[in-house]
Coordinates of C-alpha atoms and ligand atoms in Angstrom, one line a residue:
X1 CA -51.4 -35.6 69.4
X2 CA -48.8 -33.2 71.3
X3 CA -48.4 -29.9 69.7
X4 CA -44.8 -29.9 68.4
X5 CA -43.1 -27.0 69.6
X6 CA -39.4 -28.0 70.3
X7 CA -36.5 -28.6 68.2
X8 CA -33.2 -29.7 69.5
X9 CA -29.6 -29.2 68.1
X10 CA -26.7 -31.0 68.6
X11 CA -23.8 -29.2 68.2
X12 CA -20.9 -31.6 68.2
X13 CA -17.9 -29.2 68.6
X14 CA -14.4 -29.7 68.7
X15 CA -13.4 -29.9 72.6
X16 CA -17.2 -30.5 73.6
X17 CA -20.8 -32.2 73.0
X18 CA -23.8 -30.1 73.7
X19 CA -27.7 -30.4 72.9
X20 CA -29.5 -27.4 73.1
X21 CA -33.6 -27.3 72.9
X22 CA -34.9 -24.1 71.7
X23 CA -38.5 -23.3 71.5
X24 CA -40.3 -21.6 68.5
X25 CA -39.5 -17.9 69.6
X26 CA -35.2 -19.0 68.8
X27 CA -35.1 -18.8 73.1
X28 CA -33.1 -22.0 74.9
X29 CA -35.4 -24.2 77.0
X30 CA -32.5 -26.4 78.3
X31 CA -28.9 -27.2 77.4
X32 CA -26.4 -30.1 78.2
X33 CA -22.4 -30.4 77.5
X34 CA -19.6 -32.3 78.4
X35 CA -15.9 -32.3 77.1
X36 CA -14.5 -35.3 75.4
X37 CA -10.5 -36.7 75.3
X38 CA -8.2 -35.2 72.9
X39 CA -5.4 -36.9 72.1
X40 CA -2.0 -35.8 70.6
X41 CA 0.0 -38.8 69.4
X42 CA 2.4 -36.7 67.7
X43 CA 3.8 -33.2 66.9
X44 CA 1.1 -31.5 65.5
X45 CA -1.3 -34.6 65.2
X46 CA -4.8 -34.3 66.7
X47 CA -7.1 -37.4 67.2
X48 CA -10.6 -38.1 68.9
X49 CA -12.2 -41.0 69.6
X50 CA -15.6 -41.0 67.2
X51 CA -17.2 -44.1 69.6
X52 CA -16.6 -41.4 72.8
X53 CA -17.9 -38.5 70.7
X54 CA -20.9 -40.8 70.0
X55 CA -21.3 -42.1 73.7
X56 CA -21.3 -38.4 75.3
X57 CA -23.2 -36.4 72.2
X58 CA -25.9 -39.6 73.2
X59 CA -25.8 -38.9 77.1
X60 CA -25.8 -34.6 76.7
X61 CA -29.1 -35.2 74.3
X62 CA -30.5 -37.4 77.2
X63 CA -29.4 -34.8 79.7
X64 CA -30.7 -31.8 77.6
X65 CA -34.4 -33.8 76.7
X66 CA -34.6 -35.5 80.1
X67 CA -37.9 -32.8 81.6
X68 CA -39.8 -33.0 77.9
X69 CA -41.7 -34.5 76.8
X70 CA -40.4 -36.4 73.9
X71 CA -43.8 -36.2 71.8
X72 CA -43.3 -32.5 71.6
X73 CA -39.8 -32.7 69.5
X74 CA -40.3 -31.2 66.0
X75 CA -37.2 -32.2 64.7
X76 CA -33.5 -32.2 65.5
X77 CA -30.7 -30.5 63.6
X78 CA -27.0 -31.5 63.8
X79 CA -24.1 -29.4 63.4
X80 CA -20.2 -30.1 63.9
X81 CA -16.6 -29.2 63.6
X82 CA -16.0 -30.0 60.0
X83 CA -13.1 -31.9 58.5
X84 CA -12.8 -34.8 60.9
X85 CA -12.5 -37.5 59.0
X86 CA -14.2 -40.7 60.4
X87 CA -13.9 -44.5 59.2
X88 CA -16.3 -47.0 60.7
X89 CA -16.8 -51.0 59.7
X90 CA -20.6 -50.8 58.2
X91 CA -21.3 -54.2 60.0
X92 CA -20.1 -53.6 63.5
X93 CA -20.9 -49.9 63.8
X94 CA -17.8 -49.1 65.2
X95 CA -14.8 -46.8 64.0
X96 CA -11.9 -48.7 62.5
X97 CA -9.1 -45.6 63.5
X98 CA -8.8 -42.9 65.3
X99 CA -10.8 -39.8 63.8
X100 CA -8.4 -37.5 62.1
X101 CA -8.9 -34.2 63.2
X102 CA -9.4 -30.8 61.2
X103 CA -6.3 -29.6 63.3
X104 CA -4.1 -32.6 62.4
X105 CA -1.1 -31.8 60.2
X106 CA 0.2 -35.3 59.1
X107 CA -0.5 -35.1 55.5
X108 CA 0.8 -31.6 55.4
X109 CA 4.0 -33.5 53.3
X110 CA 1.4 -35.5 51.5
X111 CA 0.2 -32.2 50.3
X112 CA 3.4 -30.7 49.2
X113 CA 3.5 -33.6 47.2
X114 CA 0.3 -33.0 45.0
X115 CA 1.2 -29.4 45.0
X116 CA 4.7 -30.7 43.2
X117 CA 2.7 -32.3 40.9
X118 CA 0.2 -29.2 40.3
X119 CA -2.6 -30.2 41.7
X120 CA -3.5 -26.8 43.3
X121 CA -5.2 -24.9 41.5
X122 CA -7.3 -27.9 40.1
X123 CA -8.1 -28.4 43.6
X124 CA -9.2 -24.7 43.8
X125 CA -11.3 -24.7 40.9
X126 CA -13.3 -27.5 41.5
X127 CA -13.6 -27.6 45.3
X128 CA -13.0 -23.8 46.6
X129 CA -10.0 -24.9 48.6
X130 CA -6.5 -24.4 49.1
X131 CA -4.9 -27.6 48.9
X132 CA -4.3 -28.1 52.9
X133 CA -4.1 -30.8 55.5
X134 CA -6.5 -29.5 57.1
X135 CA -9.5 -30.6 55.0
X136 CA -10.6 -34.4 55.1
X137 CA -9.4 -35.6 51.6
X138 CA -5.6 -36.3 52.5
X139 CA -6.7 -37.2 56.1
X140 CA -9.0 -40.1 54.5
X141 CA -6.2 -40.9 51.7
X142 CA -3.6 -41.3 54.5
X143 CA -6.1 -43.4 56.7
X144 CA -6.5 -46.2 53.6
X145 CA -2.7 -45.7 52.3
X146 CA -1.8 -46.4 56.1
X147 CA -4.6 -49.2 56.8
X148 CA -4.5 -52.2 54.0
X149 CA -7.6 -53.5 55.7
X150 CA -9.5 -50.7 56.1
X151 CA -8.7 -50.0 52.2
X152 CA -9.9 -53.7 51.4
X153 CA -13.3 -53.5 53.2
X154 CA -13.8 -50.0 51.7
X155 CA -13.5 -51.1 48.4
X156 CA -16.2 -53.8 49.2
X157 CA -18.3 -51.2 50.6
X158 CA -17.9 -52.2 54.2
X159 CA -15.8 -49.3 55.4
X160 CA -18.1 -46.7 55.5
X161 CA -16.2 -42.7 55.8
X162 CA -17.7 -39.5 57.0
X163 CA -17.8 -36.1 58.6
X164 CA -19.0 -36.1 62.2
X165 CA -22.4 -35.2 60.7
X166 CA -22.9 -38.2 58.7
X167 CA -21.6 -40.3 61.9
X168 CA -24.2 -38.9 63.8
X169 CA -26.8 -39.5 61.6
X170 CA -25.7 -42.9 60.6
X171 CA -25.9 -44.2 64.4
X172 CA -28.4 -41.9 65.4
X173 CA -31.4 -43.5 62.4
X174 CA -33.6 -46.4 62.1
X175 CA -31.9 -48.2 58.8
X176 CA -28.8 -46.5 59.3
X177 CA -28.8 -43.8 56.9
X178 CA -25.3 -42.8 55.3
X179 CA -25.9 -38.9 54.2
X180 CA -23.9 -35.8 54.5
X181 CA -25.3 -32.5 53.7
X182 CA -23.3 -30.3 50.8
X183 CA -22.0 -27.7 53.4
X184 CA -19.8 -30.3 55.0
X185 CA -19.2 -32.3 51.8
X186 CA -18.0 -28.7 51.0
X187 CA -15.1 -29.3 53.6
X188 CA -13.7 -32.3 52.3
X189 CA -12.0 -31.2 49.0
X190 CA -13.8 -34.3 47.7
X191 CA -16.6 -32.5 46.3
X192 CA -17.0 -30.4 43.4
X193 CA -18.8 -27.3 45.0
X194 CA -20.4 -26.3 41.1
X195 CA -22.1 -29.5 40.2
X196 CA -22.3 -30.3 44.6
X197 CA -21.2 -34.0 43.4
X198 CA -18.3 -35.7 44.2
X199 CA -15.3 -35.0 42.2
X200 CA -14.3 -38.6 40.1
X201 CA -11.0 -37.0 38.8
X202 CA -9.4 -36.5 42.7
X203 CA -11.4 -39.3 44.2
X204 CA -9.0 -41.5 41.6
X205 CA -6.3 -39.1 42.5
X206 CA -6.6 -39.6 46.1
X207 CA -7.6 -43.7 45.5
X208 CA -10.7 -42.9 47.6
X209 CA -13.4 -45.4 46.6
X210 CA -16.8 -43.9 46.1
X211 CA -18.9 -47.2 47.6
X212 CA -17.1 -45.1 51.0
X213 CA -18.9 -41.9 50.7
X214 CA -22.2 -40.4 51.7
X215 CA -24.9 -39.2 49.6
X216 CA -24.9 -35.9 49.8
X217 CA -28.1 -33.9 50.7
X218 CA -29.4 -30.6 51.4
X219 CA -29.3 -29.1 55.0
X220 CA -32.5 -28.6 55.4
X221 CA -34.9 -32.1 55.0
X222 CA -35.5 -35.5 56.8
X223 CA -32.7 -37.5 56.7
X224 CA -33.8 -40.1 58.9
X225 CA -36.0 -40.4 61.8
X226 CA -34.4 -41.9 65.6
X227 CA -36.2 -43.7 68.3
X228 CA -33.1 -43.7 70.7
X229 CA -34.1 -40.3 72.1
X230 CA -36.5 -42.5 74.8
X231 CA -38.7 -45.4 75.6
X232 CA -42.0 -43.9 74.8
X233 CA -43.9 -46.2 72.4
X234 CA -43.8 -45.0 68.8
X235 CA -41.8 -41.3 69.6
X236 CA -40.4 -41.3 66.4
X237 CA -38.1 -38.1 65.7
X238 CA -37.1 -36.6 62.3
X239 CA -33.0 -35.8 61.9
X240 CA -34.6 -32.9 59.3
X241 CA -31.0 -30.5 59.1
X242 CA -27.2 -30.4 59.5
X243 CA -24.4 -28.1 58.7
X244 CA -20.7 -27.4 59.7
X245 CA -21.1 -25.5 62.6
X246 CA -19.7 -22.4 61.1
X247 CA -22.0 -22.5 58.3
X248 CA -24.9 -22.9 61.2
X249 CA -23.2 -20.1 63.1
X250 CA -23.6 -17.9 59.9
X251 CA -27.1 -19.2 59.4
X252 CA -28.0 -18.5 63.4
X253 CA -26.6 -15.2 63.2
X254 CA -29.4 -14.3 60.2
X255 CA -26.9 -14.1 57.3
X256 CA -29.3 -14.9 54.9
X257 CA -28.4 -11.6 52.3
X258 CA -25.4 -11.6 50.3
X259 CA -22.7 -9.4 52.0
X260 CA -23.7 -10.4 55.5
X261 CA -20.8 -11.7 57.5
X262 CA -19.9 -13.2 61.2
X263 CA -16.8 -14.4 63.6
X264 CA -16.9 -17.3 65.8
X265 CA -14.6 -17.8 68.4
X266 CA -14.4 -21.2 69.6
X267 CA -11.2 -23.4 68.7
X268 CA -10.7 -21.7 66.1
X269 CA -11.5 -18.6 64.6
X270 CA -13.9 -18.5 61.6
X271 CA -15.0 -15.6 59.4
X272 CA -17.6 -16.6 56.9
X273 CA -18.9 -13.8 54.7
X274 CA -22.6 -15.2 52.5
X275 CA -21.9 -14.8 48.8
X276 CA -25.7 -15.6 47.1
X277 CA -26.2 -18.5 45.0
X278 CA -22.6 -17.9 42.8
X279 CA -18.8 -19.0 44.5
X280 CA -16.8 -16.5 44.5
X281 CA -13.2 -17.3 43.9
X282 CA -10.4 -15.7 46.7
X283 CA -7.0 -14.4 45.1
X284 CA -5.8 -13.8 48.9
X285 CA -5.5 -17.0 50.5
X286 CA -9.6 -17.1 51.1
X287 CA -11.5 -20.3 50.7
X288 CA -14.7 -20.6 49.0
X289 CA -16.9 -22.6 50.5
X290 CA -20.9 -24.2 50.9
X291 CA -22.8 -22.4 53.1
X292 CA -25.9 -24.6 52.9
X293 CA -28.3 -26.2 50.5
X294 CA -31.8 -25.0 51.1
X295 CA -35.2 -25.8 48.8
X296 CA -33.5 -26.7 46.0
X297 CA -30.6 -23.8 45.5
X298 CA -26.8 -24.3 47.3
X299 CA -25.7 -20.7 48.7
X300 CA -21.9 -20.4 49.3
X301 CA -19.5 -18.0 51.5
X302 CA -16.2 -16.5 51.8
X303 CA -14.2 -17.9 54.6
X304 CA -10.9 -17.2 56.5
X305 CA -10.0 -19.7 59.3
X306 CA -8.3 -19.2 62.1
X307 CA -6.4 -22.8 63.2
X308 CA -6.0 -21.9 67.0
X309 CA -8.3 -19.3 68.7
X310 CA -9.8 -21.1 72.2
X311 CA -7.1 -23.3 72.3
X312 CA -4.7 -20.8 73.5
X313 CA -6.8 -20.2 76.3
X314 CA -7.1 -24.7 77.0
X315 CA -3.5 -24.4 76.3
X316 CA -2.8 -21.7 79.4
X317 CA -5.2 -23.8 81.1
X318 CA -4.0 -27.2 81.0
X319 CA -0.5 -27.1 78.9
X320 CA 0.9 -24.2 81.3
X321 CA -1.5 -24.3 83.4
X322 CA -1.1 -21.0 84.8
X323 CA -4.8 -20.3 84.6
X324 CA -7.4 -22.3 86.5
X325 CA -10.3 -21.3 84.0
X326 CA -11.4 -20.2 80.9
X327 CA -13.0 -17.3 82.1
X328 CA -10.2 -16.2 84.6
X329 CA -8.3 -15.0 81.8
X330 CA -10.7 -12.0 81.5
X331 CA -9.8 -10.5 84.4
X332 CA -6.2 -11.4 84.7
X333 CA -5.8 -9.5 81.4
X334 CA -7.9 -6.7 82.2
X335 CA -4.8 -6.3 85.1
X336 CA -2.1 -4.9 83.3
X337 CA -2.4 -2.3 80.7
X338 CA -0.9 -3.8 78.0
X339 CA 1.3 -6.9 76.9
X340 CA 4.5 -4.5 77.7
X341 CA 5.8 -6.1 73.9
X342 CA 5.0 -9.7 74.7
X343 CA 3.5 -11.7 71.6
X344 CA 1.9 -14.8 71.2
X345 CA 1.8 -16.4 67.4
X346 CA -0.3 -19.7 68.7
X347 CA 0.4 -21.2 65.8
X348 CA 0.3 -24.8 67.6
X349 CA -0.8 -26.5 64.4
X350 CA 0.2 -24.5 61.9
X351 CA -1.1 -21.0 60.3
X352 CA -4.3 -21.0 58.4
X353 CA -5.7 -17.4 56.5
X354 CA -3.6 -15.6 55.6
X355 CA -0.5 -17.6 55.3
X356 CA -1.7 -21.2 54.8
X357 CA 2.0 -22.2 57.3
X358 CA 1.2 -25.8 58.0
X359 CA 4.4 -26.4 59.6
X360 CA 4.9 -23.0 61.6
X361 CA 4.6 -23.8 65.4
X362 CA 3.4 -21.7 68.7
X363 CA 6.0 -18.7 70.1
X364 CA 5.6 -16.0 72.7
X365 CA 7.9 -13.2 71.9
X366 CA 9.4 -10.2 73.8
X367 CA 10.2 -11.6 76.8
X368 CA 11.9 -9.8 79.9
X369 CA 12.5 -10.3 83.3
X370 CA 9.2 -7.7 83.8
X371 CA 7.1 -9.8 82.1
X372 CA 4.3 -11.5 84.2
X373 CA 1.7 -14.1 84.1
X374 CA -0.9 -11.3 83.7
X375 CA 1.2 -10.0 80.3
X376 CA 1.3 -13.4 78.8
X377 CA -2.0 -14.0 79.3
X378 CA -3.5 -10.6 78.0
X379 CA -0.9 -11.6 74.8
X380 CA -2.8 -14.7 74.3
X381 CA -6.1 -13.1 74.0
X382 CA -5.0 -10.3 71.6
X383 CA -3.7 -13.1 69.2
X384 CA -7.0 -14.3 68.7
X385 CA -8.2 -11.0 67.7
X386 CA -4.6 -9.8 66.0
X387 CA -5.4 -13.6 63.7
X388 CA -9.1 -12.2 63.5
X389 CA -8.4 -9.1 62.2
X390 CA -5.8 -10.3 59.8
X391 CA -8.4 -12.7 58.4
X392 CA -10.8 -9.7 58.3
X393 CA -8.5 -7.5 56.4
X394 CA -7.8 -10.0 54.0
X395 CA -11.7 -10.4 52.9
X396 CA -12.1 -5.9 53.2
X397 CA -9.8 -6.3 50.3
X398 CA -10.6 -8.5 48.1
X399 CA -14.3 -7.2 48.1
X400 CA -13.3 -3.7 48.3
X401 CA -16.0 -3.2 51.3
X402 CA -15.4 -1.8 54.3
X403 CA -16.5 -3.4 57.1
X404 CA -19.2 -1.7 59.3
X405 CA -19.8 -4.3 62.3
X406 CA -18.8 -7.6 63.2
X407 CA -20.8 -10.5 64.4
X408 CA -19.9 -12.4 66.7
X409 CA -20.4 -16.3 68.5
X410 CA -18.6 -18.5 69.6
X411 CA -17.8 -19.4 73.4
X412 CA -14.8 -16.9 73.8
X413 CA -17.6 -14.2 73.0
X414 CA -17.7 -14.5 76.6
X415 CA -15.0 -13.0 77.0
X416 CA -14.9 -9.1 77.0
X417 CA -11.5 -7.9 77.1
X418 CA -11.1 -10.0 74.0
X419 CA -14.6 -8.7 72.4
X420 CA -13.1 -4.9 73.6
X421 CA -9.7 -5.3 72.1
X422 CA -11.1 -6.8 68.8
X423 CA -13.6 -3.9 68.5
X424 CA -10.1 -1.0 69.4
X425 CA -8.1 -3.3 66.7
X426 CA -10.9 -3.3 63.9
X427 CA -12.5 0.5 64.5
X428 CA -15.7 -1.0 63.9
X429 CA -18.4 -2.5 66.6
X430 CA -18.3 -5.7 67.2
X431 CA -21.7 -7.2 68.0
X432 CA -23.0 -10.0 70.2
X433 CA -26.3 -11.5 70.2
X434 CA -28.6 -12.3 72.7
X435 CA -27.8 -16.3 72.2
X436 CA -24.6 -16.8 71.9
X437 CA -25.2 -20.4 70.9
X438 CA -25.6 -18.8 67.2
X439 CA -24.1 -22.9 65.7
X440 CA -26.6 -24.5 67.6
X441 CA -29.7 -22.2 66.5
X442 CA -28.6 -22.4 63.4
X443 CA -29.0 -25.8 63.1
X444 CA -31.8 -25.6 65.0
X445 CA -33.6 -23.1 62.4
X446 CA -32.9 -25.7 59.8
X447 CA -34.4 -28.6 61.2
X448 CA -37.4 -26.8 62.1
X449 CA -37.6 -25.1 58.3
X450 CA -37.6 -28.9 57.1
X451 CA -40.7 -30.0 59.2
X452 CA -42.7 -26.4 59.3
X453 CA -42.1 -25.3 62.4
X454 CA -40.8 -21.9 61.0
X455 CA -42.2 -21.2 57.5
X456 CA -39.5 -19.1 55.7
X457 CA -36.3 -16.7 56.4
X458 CA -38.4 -13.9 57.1
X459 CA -40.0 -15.4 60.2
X460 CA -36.6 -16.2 61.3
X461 CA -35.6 -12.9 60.9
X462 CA -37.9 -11.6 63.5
X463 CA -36.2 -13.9 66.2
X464 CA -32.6 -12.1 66.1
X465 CA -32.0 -9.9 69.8
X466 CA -28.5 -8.7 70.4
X467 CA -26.8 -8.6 73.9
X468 CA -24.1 -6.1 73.6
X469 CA -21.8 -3.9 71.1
X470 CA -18.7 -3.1 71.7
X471 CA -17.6 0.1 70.8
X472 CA -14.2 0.8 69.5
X473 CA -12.0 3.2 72.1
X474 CA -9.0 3.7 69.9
X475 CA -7.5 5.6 67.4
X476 CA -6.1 5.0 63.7
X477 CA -2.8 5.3 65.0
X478 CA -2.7 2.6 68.0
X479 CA -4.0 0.3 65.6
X480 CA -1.6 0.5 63.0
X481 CA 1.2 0.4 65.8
X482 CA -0.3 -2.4 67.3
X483 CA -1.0 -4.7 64.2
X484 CA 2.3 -3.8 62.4
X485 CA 3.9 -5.6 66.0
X486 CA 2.1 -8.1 66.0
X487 CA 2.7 -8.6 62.2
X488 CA 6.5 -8.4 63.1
X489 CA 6.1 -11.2 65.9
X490 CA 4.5 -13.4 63.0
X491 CA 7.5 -12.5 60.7
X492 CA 9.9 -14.2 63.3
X493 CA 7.8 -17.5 63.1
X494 CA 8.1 -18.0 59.7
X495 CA 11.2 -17.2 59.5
Ligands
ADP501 N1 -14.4 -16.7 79.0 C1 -13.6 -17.2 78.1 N2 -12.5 -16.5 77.6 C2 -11.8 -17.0 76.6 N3 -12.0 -18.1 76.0 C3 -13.0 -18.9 76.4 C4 -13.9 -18.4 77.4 N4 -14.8 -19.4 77.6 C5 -14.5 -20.4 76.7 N5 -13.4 -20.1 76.0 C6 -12.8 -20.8 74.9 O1 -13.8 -21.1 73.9 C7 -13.6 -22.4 73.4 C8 -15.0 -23.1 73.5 O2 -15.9 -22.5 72.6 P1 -16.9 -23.4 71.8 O3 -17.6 -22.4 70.9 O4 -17.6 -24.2 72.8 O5 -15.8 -24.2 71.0 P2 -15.9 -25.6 70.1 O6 -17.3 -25.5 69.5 O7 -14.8 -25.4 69.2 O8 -15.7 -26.7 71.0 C9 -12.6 -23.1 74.2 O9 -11.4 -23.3 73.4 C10 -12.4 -22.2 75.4 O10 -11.0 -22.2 75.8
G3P502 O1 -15.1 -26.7 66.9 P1 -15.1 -25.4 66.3 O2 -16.4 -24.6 66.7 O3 -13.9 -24.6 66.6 O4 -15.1 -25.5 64.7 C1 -14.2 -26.2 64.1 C2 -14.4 -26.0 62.6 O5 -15.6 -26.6 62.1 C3 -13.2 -26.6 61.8 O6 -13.3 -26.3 60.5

């Protein structure tokens, strides 16, 4: 018998797969990713293709496992972009629709609608949320509403729905197991985050049959175990953890005491503050959410979301395409010295924390004749920290602490103009750790919890190695100059 000593993570994320191995010191051994089609049917609708999500996350885990060997595997966590609601026929294994993505607006009207009829703050009290397109429950309503045979076979039980999570798991186990864990049940304003069960009163609201839904689990135990990782004779390999990715993130970063809070900027933007073992209700346009279920007690967070982050940066990319990488953007930025008054509100789809805008769109503001490349590029960076810090704000008062640091992952972390101008903005350090694939550890640290490879928190704790801070270089006064333009830029969207 092989001493077990890896554990990998898949990390299904919104524009990419990846599988990352890490070894028992928290270090990466190896890592695969690939990007996967987007599609946007419509204004403001985002789709993917949940077969093609499964066919690359398969072939990066290959890739990533491929010099291993496969009797060493502890365990493998999963953790995903949340909210993307995914219908597959239990017989055939394949989807029956597009997925719906987080990002997707069409049910923003549909919402409206059960606000009209006061749904909201039921919806808040039981699930955390604001009542939003941009959790699953409307996405899956629309789906059956839209979809007569999808609705018939998922009242017989044949049309089986889930997060990306439980697709994964469900294709990825011997007997096809159909679990979720309660941080992403969290995220689909189907669950009633008090008694973690699903909520009868808005399933039969929503005419969402149960037979449809997961079983809900903890994030930390085997769910399953998968031969498909290779060919060698009786590798069996426990699925033993999965969370959203931002609840991994916050979980990879060592959150583990109350107060403790961390940014990741991917997509999106997401600031997740741990709250202990009681939800704590936001009066400010907050959500309150699962952070993960772990030996028997559910721990929840604070969150502000931030809708569009990376994508501006995709979007200069391959929209505009005045950018030929990611990474470029760094150093045409760092070329002027400021935006010289040009704002970007990317609100492509929509305005999450603080303004909950589901029908705002994208704008770049200030214009001149002066204005360059180089300025609208520098103006798309600063609106992903400009949306950060507004977020940030947002949770400083309702708890009435001032932040002292920020955390930070997230694949823009990369980036250090941005990481610089969110440090100036905030007047606090912002602080990068040595992996920056914080989701991925995270669900890596609760696989390997679930089958002993790490005993307890505390052990964790001792992996945690930062990279860099950055320092803020500005005064009170730029900032407040700064935001209050930005905040005027924002005014002009909504109108
Ligand atoms: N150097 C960089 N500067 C700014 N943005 C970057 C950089 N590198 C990657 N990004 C952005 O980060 C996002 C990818 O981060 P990641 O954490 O992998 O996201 P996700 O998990 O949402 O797919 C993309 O939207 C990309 O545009
Ligand atoms: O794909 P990411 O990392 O931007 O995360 C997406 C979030 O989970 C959406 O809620």
């Amino acid at each position: 018998m092989k001493q077990k000593r890896y554990v990998v993570a898949i990390d299904q994320g919104t524009t990419s797969c990846r599988a990352i191995v890490f070894d028992p010191q928290g270090a990466i051994v190896s890592t695969a990713q690939k990007e996967f089609t987007q599609f946007f049917p419509k204004s403001g609708w985002v789709e993917h293709d949940a077969e093609e999500i499964w066919q690359v996350q398969l072939e990066v885990l290959h890739e990533a496992v491929k010099l291993l060997d496969l009797e060493e595997i502890a365990a493998i966590g999963i953790t995903n972009q949340r909210e993307t609601t995914v219908v597959w026929d239990k017989q055939t294994g394949k989807p029956l629709h597009p997925a719906i993505v987080w990002q997707c607006r069409r049910t923003s009207a549909m919402c409206e609608e059960l606000k009209q009829q006061g749904w909201e703050p039921i919806i808040r009290s039981k699930t955390g949320l604001v009542l939003d397109a941009y959790f699953s429950g409307t996405k899956l309503k629309w789906l059956l509403d839209n979809n007569p045979d999808i609705r018939a076979k998922a009242e017989q039980g044949e049309a089986l729905f889930g997060t990306i999570d439980s697709w994964l798991i469900w294709k990825l186990t011997e007997g096809r197991q159909h679990v979720t864990d309660a941080s992403n049940a969290s995220r689909t304003m189907l669950l009633n985050i008090h008694s973690v069960q699903w909520d009868d009163d808005i399933l039969r609201e929503l005419n969402i049959p149960k037979a449809m839904l997961p079983e809900v689990k903890s994030s930390s135990e085997v769910y399953g175990y998968t031969e498909l990782l290779g060919t060698t004779a009786g590798v069996r390999i426990p699925i033993a953890g999965a969370a959203g990715d931002q609840q991994a993130a916050l979980f990879g970063q060592g959150c583990f005491t109350e107060g403790m809070a961390k940014n990741t900027y991917g997509t999106g933007c997401f600031v997740l503050k741990q709250t202990g073992e009681k939800p704590v209700m936001s009066e400010k346009g907050l959500i309150t959410t699962i952070a993960w279920s772990l030996n028997g007690k559910v721990y929840y967070a604070l969150e502000g979301s931030v809708f569009n982050a990376g994508t501006v940066v995709q979007w200069l990319r391959d929209g505009l395409g005045i950018v030929g990488t990611a990474a470029e953007t760094e150093v045409i930025a760092k070329s002027v010295e400021h935006t010289e008054g040009v704002y970007f509100v990317p609100a492509f789809t929509g305005l999450g924390t603080p303004y909950w805008e589901p029908d705002a769109r994208g704008m770049i503001t200030g214009l001149t004749r002066a204005s360059t490349r180089a300025h609208i590029v520098r103006a798309a960076l600063e609106s992903i920290a400009f949306q950060s810090y507004e977020v940030l704000q947002v949770m400083e008062e309702e708890s009435g602490i001032h932040l002292r640091e920020l955390r930070v992952d997230g694949g823009a972390v990369k980036n250090e103009f941005l990481m610089q101008f969110q440090a100036d903005l905030l007047g606090v350090a912002v602080t990068r750790p040595r992996v920056i694939e914080t989701t991925a550890l995270g669900a890596a640290f609760l696989a390997g919890l679930a089958v002993g490879l790490w005993n307890d928190l505390s052990e964790l704790e001792q992996l945690k190695g930062y990279d860099r801070s950055f320092r803020p270089a500005k005064d009170e006064a730029y900032r407040k100059q700064a935001v209050s333009a930005w905040q005027r830029a924002v005014a002009y969207q909504l109108g």
